[in-house]
Amino acid sequence: MDSNMNNRDFVGYFPIADGRRRDAELFGAIEDEFHRQQNQIELIASENFVSMDVLSALGNVMTNKYAEGYPNKRYYGGCGYVDVAEKLAIKRICELFNCRFANVQPHSGAQANLSVLYALARPGDVVLGMGLAMGGHLTHGAAPTISGRWFRSISYGVTEDGFIDYDQVLRLAREHMPKVIICGASSYSRRIDFERFREISDSVEAYLFADVAHYAGLIVAGLYPSPMNHAHVVTSTTHKTLRGPRGGIILTNDASLAKKIDSAVFPGVQGGPLMNVIAAKAVAFEEALQPEFKKYAKNVLENSIVLADRLKELGLDIISGGTDSHMSVLDLTRLSITGKVAEMELEEVGITCNKNAIPFDELPPSQTSGIRVGSAAMTTRGFGVDEFVQIADLIHRVLANYGNPNHEVIKMDARMEAANLCRRFPLYNT
Ligand code: DSN
């Protein structure tokens, strides 16, 4: 942070002094959220901390600009400068993924996924995606979403040992002849065999659509397989391991699909793009092109493996027995504690994570038998292997002693230890 700035008046780069006077409740909540982020160990696998540059790009005058359409083909005048931002974002993300076409306008991963289905399929077509409890995402065909309501959704899952059941994918594909096969996941920690998915898709003449929201940062750093040469279309969010602002992107190497996707995003699914967010995406993509980002991604992976290994060493069960990515899913069944309770217990000691269904879960999504943990956010804060071992010890101490008469004392100690760790690695060095 600029040394002339006063910490009391800035939350990140966000000037709150005037706002606090005018609207204490709202600006107080922003300030409180800043301190929550500063003081808690963030293990939500889909979250990260953006750089100061991304944060300041988000709050810029491009938010004032309507720019329906695409660069050089807008439905409003005055779009010259926002065109520069969008073209930069497109050029940079294409370079990162080594692909030919990108749409950087989706407001989120869900909007990106909806746009792809809108471009590739018609209501009633069969869509084959990974089941929600198996690790898939809501937008991959789950019943309460458009993807589950407008399409005939069929789900595949994992084998007993927690790895994607490719034989099942093939069997279901042959049986149901999907128009689109979706691969990619929200809580699958292992490598996805995109080549095998493409072989299956080709065998039934389906489109292959890969949603790599979770793995994007690892992919661009060369640490996780890229779907780019296998999938017809790839989507991602920009805010997880890629460490940009919240938002979505759609990528393809196919010119005719790129045209369809552009029409599906606008005017199909969205109106005016959020040009300030697109500017912030361009900033984040430039950061991800730097050698430091590769180093960051390597640390994310190393820390995640250390966390999973240490949790296992302490006797906790990890779905599939380990991880190849930034996340792991813990099966709490043997501890007789639900994901919901574990999430609350950990939050009380200053560790944030989320309850998560495990494959073949018998509990409803509001309870679940697991939690998901990720390393992307705290690696950004500077946590290394030692700190992730300490986190594993804290998680184990809190969860394994649930119901123990000394539990509250154990939690009090854990809370102090977590707070000390956070103090050593300040958010934005404030
Ligand atoms: N909600 C995101 C996640 O936590 O994985 C996916 O959209």
Short mmCIF file of C-alpha atoms and ligand atoms in Angstrom, two decimals:
data_model
loop_
_atom_site.label_atom_id
_atom_site.label_comp_id
_atom_site.label_asym_id
_atom_site.label_seq_id
_atom_site.Cartn_x
_atom_site.Cartn_y
_atom_site.Cartn_z
CA MET A 1 0.00 0.00 0.00
CA ASP A 2 1.14 3.56 -0.79
CA SER A 3 2.92 4.76 2.35
CA ASN A 4 1.03 8.08 2.26
CA MET A 5 -2.27 6.33 2.72
CA ASN A 6 -3.81 6.12 6.11
CA ASN A 7 -4.77 2.59 7.15
CA ARG A 8 -7.79 3.82 9.02
CA ASP A 9 -9.22 5.37 5.87
CA PHE A 10 -8.48 2.60 3.41
CA VAL A 11 -9.66 -0.94 3.32
CA GLY A 12 -7.48 -2.45 0.68
CA TYR A 13 -7.55 0.46 -1.75
CA PHE A 14 -11.10 1.29 -0.86
CA PRO A 15 -11.56 4.83 0.46
CA ILE A 16 -14.07 4.58 3.25
CA ALA A 17 -13.55 7.76 5.24
CA ASP A 18 -16.36 9.77 3.59
CA GLY A 19 -18.61 6.78 3.15
CA ARG A 20 -18.26 5.87 6.82
CA ARG A 21 -19.54 9.28 7.80
CA ARG A 22 -22.46 9.12 5.39
CA ASP A 23 -23.47 5.47 5.60
CA ALA A 24 -21.91 3.95 8.66
CA GLU A 25 -23.81 0.68 8.48
CA LEU A 26 -22.80 -0.26 4.94
CA PHE A 27 -19.24 1.04 5.05
CA GLY A 28 -18.84 -0.50 8.48
CA ALA A 29 -19.76 -3.88 6.96
CA ILE A 30 -17.08 -3.44 4.27
CA GLU A 31 -14.52 -2.59 6.90
CA ASP A 32 -15.61 -5.55 9.04
CA GLU A 33 -15.29 -7.84 6.02
CA PHE A 34 -11.77 -6.57 5.43
CA HIS A 35 -10.84 -7.41 9.02
CA ARG A 36 -12.53 -10.81 8.78
CA GLN A 37 -10.41 -11.59 5.72
CA GLN A 38 -7.32 -10.30 7.50
CA ASN A 39 -7.95 -12.31 10.66
CA GLN A 40 -9.18 -15.67 9.37
CA ILE A 41 -7.39 -18.52 7.65
CA GLU A 42 -9.18 -18.73 4.31
CA LEU A 43 -9.43 -22.29 3.05
CA ILE A 44 -12.44 -21.97 0.74
CA ALA A 45 -11.03 -23.59 -2.38
CA SER A 46 -12.87 -21.23 -4.74
CA GLU A 47 -11.64 -18.02 -3.10
CA ASN A 48 -8.46 -16.01 -3.37
CA PHE A 49 -7.13 -12.50 -2.64
CA VAL A 50 -6.68 -10.22 -5.64
CA SER A 51 -3.74 -7.87 -5.95
CA MET A 52 -4.01 -4.17 -5.14
CA ASP A 53 -3.89 -3.46 -8.88
CA VAL A 54 -6.85 -5.73 -9.58
CA LEU A 55 -8.72 -4.25 -6.63
CA SER A 56 -8.18 -0.69 -7.82
CA ALA A 57 -9.03 -1.59 -11.44
CA LEU A 58 -12.38 -2.90 -10.20
CA GLY A 59 -13.29 0.50 -8.84
CA ASN A 60 -12.74 2.56 -11.97
CA VAL A 61 -14.82 4.82 -14.23
CA MET A 62 -15.39 2.05 -16.76
CA THR A 63 -18.26 0.99 -14.51
CA ASN A 64 -20.10 4.06 -15.87
CA LYS A 65 -19.94 2.84 -19.46
CA TYR A 66 -22.51 0.88 -21.43
CA ALA A 67 -20.85 -1.23 -24.11
CA GLU A 68 -23.31 -3.83 -25.38
CA GLY A 69 -21.70 -5.67 -28.26
CA TYR A 70 -18.04 -6.46 -28.77
CA PRO A 71 -14.90 -4.38 -29.49
CA ASN A 72 -15.36 -2.30 -32.69
CA LYS A 73 -18.99 -3.52 -32.92
CA ARG A 74 -20.79 -1.78 -30.06
CA TYR A 75 -24.36 -0.58 -29.78
CA TYR A 76 -23.25 2.62 -27.99
CA GLY A 77 -20.91 5.47 -28.83
CA GLY A 78 -17.87 6.37 -26.75
CA CYS A 79 -16.55 2.83 -26.47
CA GLY A 80 -12.99 3.45 -27.73
CA TYR A 81 -11.29 3.08 -24.37
CA VAL A 82 -13.35 0.21 -23.04
CA ASP A 83 -12.52 -1.53 -26.32
CA VAL A 84 -8.85 -1.23 -25.39
CA ALA A 85 -9.53 -2.95 -22.06
CA GLU A 86 -11.58 -5.76 -23.58
CA LYS A 87 -9.10 -6.39 -26.39
CA LEU A 88 -6.26 -6.59 -23.87
CA ALA A 89 -8.21 -9.03 -21.71
CA ILE A 90 -8.93 -11.22 -24.76
CA LYS A 91 -5.34 -11.13 -26.03
CA ARG A 92 -3.90 -11.98 -22.63
CA ILE A 93 -6.25 -14.84 -21.77
CA CYS A 94 -5.68 -16.34 -25.25
CA GLU A 95 -1.95 -16.19 -24.59
CA LEU A 96 -2.36 -17.80 -21.16
CA PHE A 97 -4.43 -20.71 -22.47
CA ASN A 98 -2.77 -20.86 -25.88
CA CYS A 99 -6.13 -20.57 -27.62
CA ARG A 100 -7.57 -18.60 -30.54
CA PHE A 101 -10.84 -17.11 -29.31
CA ALA A 102 -12.05 -15.79 -25.97
CA ASN A 103 -15.17 -14.14 -24.65
CA VAL A 104 -14.37 -12.24 -21.46
CA GLN A 105 -17.83 -10.81 -20.83
CA PRO A 106 -19.56 -13.46 -18.66
CA HIS A 107 -20.38 -11.95 -15.29
CA SER A 108 -19.70 -15.29 -13.59
CA GLY A 109 -18.89 -18.93 -14.20
CA ALA A 110 -22.59 -19.79 -14.06
CA GLN A 111 -23.35 -17.20 -16.80
CA ALA A 112 -20.47 -18.56 -18.87
CA ASN A 113 -21.78 -22.12 -18.53
CA LEU A 114 -25.34 -21.12 -19.32
CA SER A 115 -24.12 -19.27 -22.42
CA VAL A 116 -22.24 -22.35 -23.62
CA LEU A 117 -25.28 -24.59 -23.20
CA TYR A 118 -27.40 -21.96 -24.96
CA ALA A 119 -24.93 -21.96 -27.85
CA LEU A 120 -24.49 -25.73 -28.17
CA ALA A 121 -27.83 -27.29 -27.27
CA ARG A 122 -31.59 -26.82 -27.42
CA PRO A 123 -34.09 -27.39 -24.60
CA GLY A 124 -34.75 -31.11 -24.28
CA ASP A 125 -31.30 -32.15 -25.54
CA VAL A 126 -29.34 -34.55 -23.38
CA VAL A 127 -26.47 -33.09 -21.36
CA LEU A 128 -24.10 -35.46 -19.55
CA GLY A 129 -22.26 -33.89 -16.61
CA MET A 130 -20.68 -34.82 -13.31
CA GLY A 131 -23.22 -35.20 -10.48
CA LEU A 132 -23.23 -32.49 -7.83
CA ALA A 133 -22.44 -34.78 -4.88
CA MET A 134 -19.77 -36.49 -6.96
CA GLY A 135 -17.88 -33.23 -7.36
CA GLY A 136 -19.67 -31.55 -10.28
CA HIS A 137 -21.06 -28.03 -10.32
CA LEU A 138 -24.70 -26.93 -10.05
CA THR A 139 -24.60 -25.67 -13.65
CA HIS A 140 -23.50 -29.08 -14.96
CA GLY A 141 -27.08 -30.35 -14.93
CA ALA A 142 -28.25 -30.14 -11.30
CA ALA A 143 -32.03 -30.27 -10.95
CA PRO A 144 -32.71 -26.78 -9.53
CA THR A 145 -30.77 -24.98 -12.31
CA ILE A 146 -31.61 -24.15 -15.92
CA SER A 147 -29.03 -26.77 -16.90
CA GLY A 148 -31.13 -29.40 -15.12
CA ARG A 149 -34.56 -28.04 -16.07
CA TRP A 150 -34.20 -27.15 -19.73
CA PHE A 151 -32.04 -30.10 -20.72
CA ARG A 152 -32.37 -33.81 -20.07
CA SER A 153 -29.60 -34.07 -17.57
CA ILE A 154 -27.72 -37.31 -16.99
CA SER A 155 -24.99 -37.55 -14.36
CA TYR A 156 -21.79 -39.53 -14.06
CA GLY A 157 -19.70 -39.87 -10.95
CA VAL A 158 -16.64 -41.41 -9.40
CA THR A 159 -15.68 -44.95 -8.52
CA GLU A 160 -15.54 -46.17 -4.91
CA ASP A 161 -11.95 -44.96 -4.68
CA GLY A 162 -12.95 -41.42 -5.62
CA PHE A 163 -11.63 -41.18 -9.21
CA ILE A 164 -13.82 -40.27 -12.21
CA ASP A 165 -15.52 -43.39 -13.52
CA TYR A 166 -14.64 -43.09 -17.23
CA ASP A 167 -16.27 -46.46 -17.99
CA GLN A 168 -19.51 -45.08 -16.61
CA VAL A 169 -19.13 -41.90 -18.67
CA LEU A 170 -18.74 -44.02 -21.81
CA ARG A 171 -21.65 -46.29 -20.90
CA LEU A 172 -23.98 -43.35 -20.18
CA ALA A 173 -22.85 -41.56 -23.33
CA ARG A 174 -23.66 -44.58 -25.51
CA GLU A 175 -26.97 -45.11 -23.78
CA HIS A 176 -28.22 -41.51 -23.84
CA MET A 177 -26.39 -39.99 -26.84
CA PRO A 178 -25.83 -36.55 -25.26
CA LYS A 179 -25.53 -33.38 -27.30
CA VAL A 180 -22.99 -32.05 -24.80
CA ILE A 181 -20.66 -33.79 -22.35
CA ILE A 182 -19.44 -31.56 -19.53
CA CYS A 183 -16.20 -32.27 -17.71
CA GLY A 184 -14.71 -30.18 -14.94
CA ALA A 185 -15.75 -29.98 -11.31
CA SER A 186 -16.14 -28.00 -8.12
CA SER A 187 -14.87 -30.55 -5.66
CA TYR A 188 -12.79 -33.05 -7.58
CA SER A 189 -9.16 -32.76 -6.58
CA ARG A 190 -7.60 -35.13 -9.10
CA ARG A 191 -6.36 -34.67 -12.65
CA ILE A 192 -9.06 -34.89 -15.30
CA ASP A 193 -8.23 -36.93 -18.39
CA PHE A 194 -9.52 -34.47 -21.00
CA GLU A 195 -8.19 -36.61 -23.84
CA ARG A 196 -10.26 -39.56 -22.70
CA PHE A 197 -13.34 -37.34 -22.38
CA ARG A 198 -12.79 -36.20 -25.98
CA GLU A 199 -12.54 -39.77 -27.21
CA ILE A 200 -15.84 -40.55 -25.51
CA SER A 201 -17.44 -37.38 -26.90
CA ASP A 202 -16.25 -38.15 -30.42
CA SER A 203 -17.59 -41.69 -30.19
CA VAL A 204 -21.13 -40.33 -29.70
CA GLU A 205 -20.66 -37.12 -31.72
CA ALA A 206 -21.19 -34.89 -28.69
CA TYR A 207 -19.61 -31.55 -27.97
CA LEU A 208 -17.05 -31.66 -25.17
CA PHE A 209 -17.35 -28.70 -22.81
CA ALA A 210 -14.72 -28.36 -20.05
CA ASP A 211 -15.35 -26.12 -17.04
CA VAL A 212 -11.93 -25.54 -15.47
CA ALA A 213 -12.96 -22.80 -13.04
CA HIS A 214 -11.08 -24.41 -10.19
CA TYR A 215 -7.94 -25.46 -12.00
CA ALA A 216 -7.38 -22.45 -14.32
CA GLY A 217 -4.43 -20.95 -12.43
CA LEU A 218 -2.70 -24.33 -12.25
CA ILE A 219 -3.37 -24.97 -15.95
CA VAL A 220 -1.84 -21.70 -17.13
CA ALA A 221 1.20 -22.46 -14.96
CA GLY A 222 1.54 -25.89 -16.60
CA LEU A 223 0.78 -27.77 -13.37
CA TYR A 224 -2.54 -29.34 -14.34
CA PRO A 225 -3.56 -30.75 -17.74
CA SER A 226 -4.97 -28.23 -20.20
CA PRO A 227 -8.27 -29.10 -21.86
CA MET A 228 -7.60 -26.64 -24.69
CA ASN A 229 -6.57 -29.20 -27.33
CA HIS A 230 -9.37 -31.58 -26.42
CA ALA A 231 -12.55 -29.69 -25.52
CA HIS A 232 -14.65 -27.87 -28.11
CA VAL A 233 -15.32 -25.16 -25.55
CA VAL A 234 -13.69 -24.29 -22.22
CA THR A 235 -15.12 -22.07 -19.48
CA SER A 236 -13.59 -20.77 -16.30
CA THR A 237 -14.14 -18.31 -13.56
CA THR A 238 -11.42 -15.71 -13.14
CA HIS A 239 -11.32 -15.47 -9.35
CA LYS A 240 -10.23 -18.86 -8.05
CA THR A 241 -6.70 -20.13 -8.67
CA LEU A 242 -6.41 -17.60 -11.52
CA ARG A 243 -6.58 -14.87 -8.85
CA GLY A 244 -8.54 -12.24 -10.74
CA PRO A 245 -11.79 -10.39 -10.07
CA ARG A 246 -15.01 -12.38 -9.80
CA GLY A 247 -16.18 -13.24 -13.30
CA GLY A 248 -16.23 -15.75 -16.15
CA ILE A 249 -14.57 -16.46 -19.50
CA ILE A 250 -15.28 -18.74 -22.45
CA LEU A 251 -12.51 -20.07 -24.70
CA THR A 252 -12.41 -22.04 -27.93
CA ASN A 253 -10.18 -22.78 -30.90
CA ASP A 254 -13.12 -23.14 -33.27
CA ALA A 255 -14.06 -20.00 -35.23
CA SER A 256 -17.67 -20.97 -35.87
CA LEU A 257 -18.23 -21.94 -32.23
CA ALA A 258 -16.64 -18.66 -31.16
CA LYS A 259 -19.28 -16.78 -33.19
CA LYS A 260 -22.10 -18.80 -31.68
CA ILE A 261 -20.72 -18.23 -28.18
CA ASP A 262 -20.45 -14.47 -28.67
CA SER A 263 -24.11 -14.36 -29.70
CA ALA A 264 -25.06 -16.60 -26.79
CA VAL A 265 -23.35 -14.35 -24.23
CA PHE A 266 -24.73 -11.17 -25.80
CA PRO A 267 -27.58 -10.80 -26.57
CA GLY A 268 -28.50 -14.38 -25.59
CA VAL A 269 -27.85 -14.40 -21.88
CA GLN A 270 -26.44 -11.01 -20.85
CA GLY A 271 -26.87 -7.33 -21.64
CA GLY A 272 -24.18 -4.74 -21.00
CA PRO A 273 -20.77 -6.12 -20.02
CA LEU A 274 -19.21 -4.91 -16.76
CA MET A 275 -16.34 -2.99 -18.31
CA ASN A 276 -14.61 -2.21 -15.00
CA VAL A 277 -14.56 -5.95 -14.25
CA ILE A 278 -13.21 -6.68 -17.73
CA ALA A 279 -10.46 -4.11 -17.10
CA ALA A 280 -9.65 -5.87 -13.83
CA LYS A 281 -9.63 -9.24 -15.63
CA ALA A 282 -7.05 -7.78 -18.06
CA VAL A 283 -4.90 -6.71 -15.09
CA ALA A 284 -5.10 -10.16 -13.51
CA PHE A 285 -4.30 -11.91 -16.79
CA GLU A 286 -1.20 -9.77 -17.19
CA GLU A 287 -0.17 -10.78 -13.67
CA ALA A 288 -0.74 -14.44 -14.51
CA LEU A 289 1.57 -14.10 -17.51
CA GLN A 290 4.50 -13.18 -15.24
CA PRO A 291 7.05 -15.76 -14.04
CA GLU A 292 6.07 -14.99 -10.41
CA PHE A 293 2.64 -16.43 -11.07
CA LYS A 294 4.15 -19.80 -12.05
CA LYS A 295 6.01 -19.75 -8.76
CA TYR A 296 2.81 -18.90 -6.92
CA ALA A 297 0.91 -21.76 -8.62
CA LYS A 298 3.72 -24.19 -7.78
CA ASN A 299 3.46 -23.15 -4.13
CA VAL A 300 -0.34 -23.54 -4.22
CA LEU A 301 0.04 -27.12 -5.40
CA GLU A 302 2.83 -27.94 -2.98
CA ASN A 303 0.90 -26.48 -0.04
CA SER A 304 -2.25 -28.35 -1.00
CA ILE A 305 -0.40 -31.68 -1.16
CA VAL A 306 1.27 -30.98 2.18
CA LEU A 307 -2.09 -30.14 3.76
CA ALA A 308 -3.72 -33.33 2.44
CA ASP A 309 -0.75 -35.52 3.40
CA ARG A 310 -0.59 -34.14 6.92
CA LEU A 311 -4.36 -34.53 7.43
CA LYS A 312 -4.03 -38.14 6.31
CA GLU A 313 -1.06 -38.69 8.60
CA LEU A 314 -3.25 -37.46 11.46
CA GLY A 315 -5.87 -40.06 10.60
CA LEU A 316 -8.39 -38.02 8.63
CA ASP A 317 -9.94 -39.45 5.46
CA ILE A 318 -9.34 -37.64 2.19
CA ILE A 319 -11.55 -38.47 -0.79
CA SER A 320 -9.44 -40.38 -3.35
CA GLY A 321 -6.61 -40.49 -0.79
CA GLY A 322 -4.93 -37.26 -1.88
CA THR A 323 -4.89 -34.39 -4.33
CA ASP A 324 -3.39 -33.28 -7.64
CA SER A 325 -4.68 -29.73 -7.31
CA HIS A 326 -5.26 -26.83 -4.93
CA MET A 327 -8.08 -28.60 -3.06
CA SER A 328 -9.02 -31.67 -1.07
CA VAL A 329 -12.31 -33.01 0.19
CA LEU A 330 -12.33 -34.52 3.68
CA ASP A 331 -14.70 -37.35 4.53
CA LEU A 332 -15.80 -36.80 8.14
CA THR A 333 -17.92 -39.94 8.45
CA ARG A 334 -15.51 -41.72 10.80
CA LEU A 335 -15.39 -38.66 13.08
CA SER A 336 -19.20 -38.73 13.40
CA ILE A 337 -19.41 -35.04 12.65
CA THR A 338 -21.29 -33.44 9.76
CA GLY A 339 -19.79 -31.02 7.28
CA LYS A 340 -22.11 -28.33 8.60
CA VAL A 341 -20.90 -28.73 12.18
CA ALA A 342 -17.25 -28.96 11.08
CA GLU A 343 -17.58 -25.75 9.05
CA MET A 344 -19.04 -23.97 12.10
CA GLU A 345 -16.50 -25.36 14.54
CA LEU A 346 -13.61 -24.32 12.32
CA GLU A 347 -15.07 -20.86 11.73
CA GLU A 348 -15.21 -20.40 15.49
CA VAL A 349 -11.45 -20.82 15.65
CA GLY A 350 -10.83 -18.57 12.66
CA ILE A 351 -10.57 -21.11 9.84
CA THR A 352 -13.01 -20.63 6.97
CA CYS A 353 -13.97 -23.56 4.75
CA ASN A 354 -17.19 -25.00 3.37
CA LYS A 355 -19.27 -28.06 4.05
CA ASN A 356 -19.22 -30.28 1.00
CA ALA A 357 -21.03 -33.37 -0.16
CA ILE A 358 -18.83 -36.42 -0.59
CA PRO A 359 -19.38 -39.08 -3.24
CA PHE A 360 -22.32 -41.33 -2.30
CA ASP A 361 -23.19 -38.96 0.56
CA GLU A 362 -26.20 -40.03 2.57
CA LEU A 363 -26.69 -36.61 4.15
CA PRO A 364 -28.52 -33.72 2.43
CA PRO A 365 -26.54 -30.78 0.94
CA SER A 366 -27.51 -28.65 3.96
CA GLN A 367 -25.57 -31.05 6.25
CA THR A 368 -23.11 -33.11 4.16
CA SER A 369 -20.50 -35.58 5.35
CA GLY A 370 -17.49 -33.58 4.24
CA ILE A 371 -15.65 -30.31 4.03
CA ARG A 372 -13.56 -28.92 1.18
CA VAL A 373 -10.26 -27.16 1.81
CA GLY A 374 -8.03 -25.28 -0.60
CA SER A 375 -4.63 -23.64 -0.59
CA ALA A 376 -4.94 -20.83 -3.16
CA ALA A 377 -5.90 -17.94 -0.86
CA MET A 378 -3.46 -18.51 1.98
CA THR A 379 -0.62 -19.16 -0.46
CA THR A 380 -1.30 -15.66 -1.77
CA ARG A 381 -0.91 -14.43 1.81
CA GLY A 382 2.54 -16.06 1.88
CA PHE A 383 1.78 -19.24 3.81
CA GLY A 384 4.23 -22.03 3.01
CA VAL A 385 4.65 -25.68 3.85
CA ASP A 386 5.19 -25.11 7.59
CA GLU A 387 2.05 -23.03 7.92
CA PHE A 388 -0.03 -25.60 6.02
CA VAL A 389 1.22 -28.36 8.31
CA GLN A 390 0.16 -26.17 11.23
CA ILE A 391 -3.27 -25.65 9.63
CA ALA A 392 -3.69 -29.43 9.28
CA ASP A 393 -2.83 -29.84 12.95
CA LEU A 394 -5.36 -27.16 13.91
CA ILE A 395 -8.12 -28.76 11.80
CA HIS A 396 -7.39 -32.15 13.28
CA ARG A 397 -7.29 -30.85 16.86
CA VAL A 398 -10.63 -29.08 16.52
CA LEU A 399 -12.52 -31.81 14.66
CA ALA A 400 -11.08 -34.93 16.31
CA ASN A 401 -11.82 -33.49 19.75
CA TYR A 402 -15.41 -32.55 18.99
CA GLY A 403 -17.49 -33.73 21.94
CA ASN A 404 -14.42 -34.02 24.19
CA PRO A 405 -15.03 -32.33 27.61
CA ASN A 406 -11.99 -30.09 26.96
CA HIS A 407 -13.20 -29.08 23.53
CA GLU A 408 -13.82 -25.41 24.36
CA VAL A 409 -10.31 -25.04 25.82
CA ILE A 410 -8.80 -26.77 22.81
CA LYS A 411 -10.73 -24.40 20.58
CA MET A 412 -9.58 -21.36 22.53
CA ASP A 413 -5.94 -22.39 22.03
CA ALA A 414 -6.57 -23.11 18.36
CA ARG A 415 -8.19 -19.69 17.92
CA MET A 416 -5.11 -17.98 19.34
CA GLU A 417 -2.79 -20.01 17.15
CA ALA A 418 -4.82 -19.22 14.01
CA ALA A 419 -4.90 -15.51 14.88
CA ASN A 420 -1.12 -15.47 15.39
CA LEU A 421 -0.60 -17.11 12.01
CA CYS A 422 -2.78 -14.49 10.30
CA ARG A 423 -0.95 -11.65 12.04
CA ARG A 424 2.36 -12.90 10.64
CA PHE A 425 1.05 -12.74 7.05
CA PRO A 426 -0.95 -9.53 6.68
CA LEU A 427 -3.47 -9.04 3.92
CA TYR A 428 -2.25 -6.25 1.61
CA ASN A 429 0.57 -5.56 4.11
CA THR A 430 -1.55 -2.95 5.89
N1 DSN B 1 -19.24 -21.84 -5.79
C1 DSN B 1 -18.04 -22.26 -6.47
C2 DSN B 1 -17.25 -23.21 -5.65
O1 DSN B 1 -17.18 -22.97 -4.46
O2 DSN B 1 -16.68 -24.15 -6.16
C3 DSN B 1 -18.34 -22.79 -7.78
O3 DSN B 1 -19.20 -21.92 -8.42
#
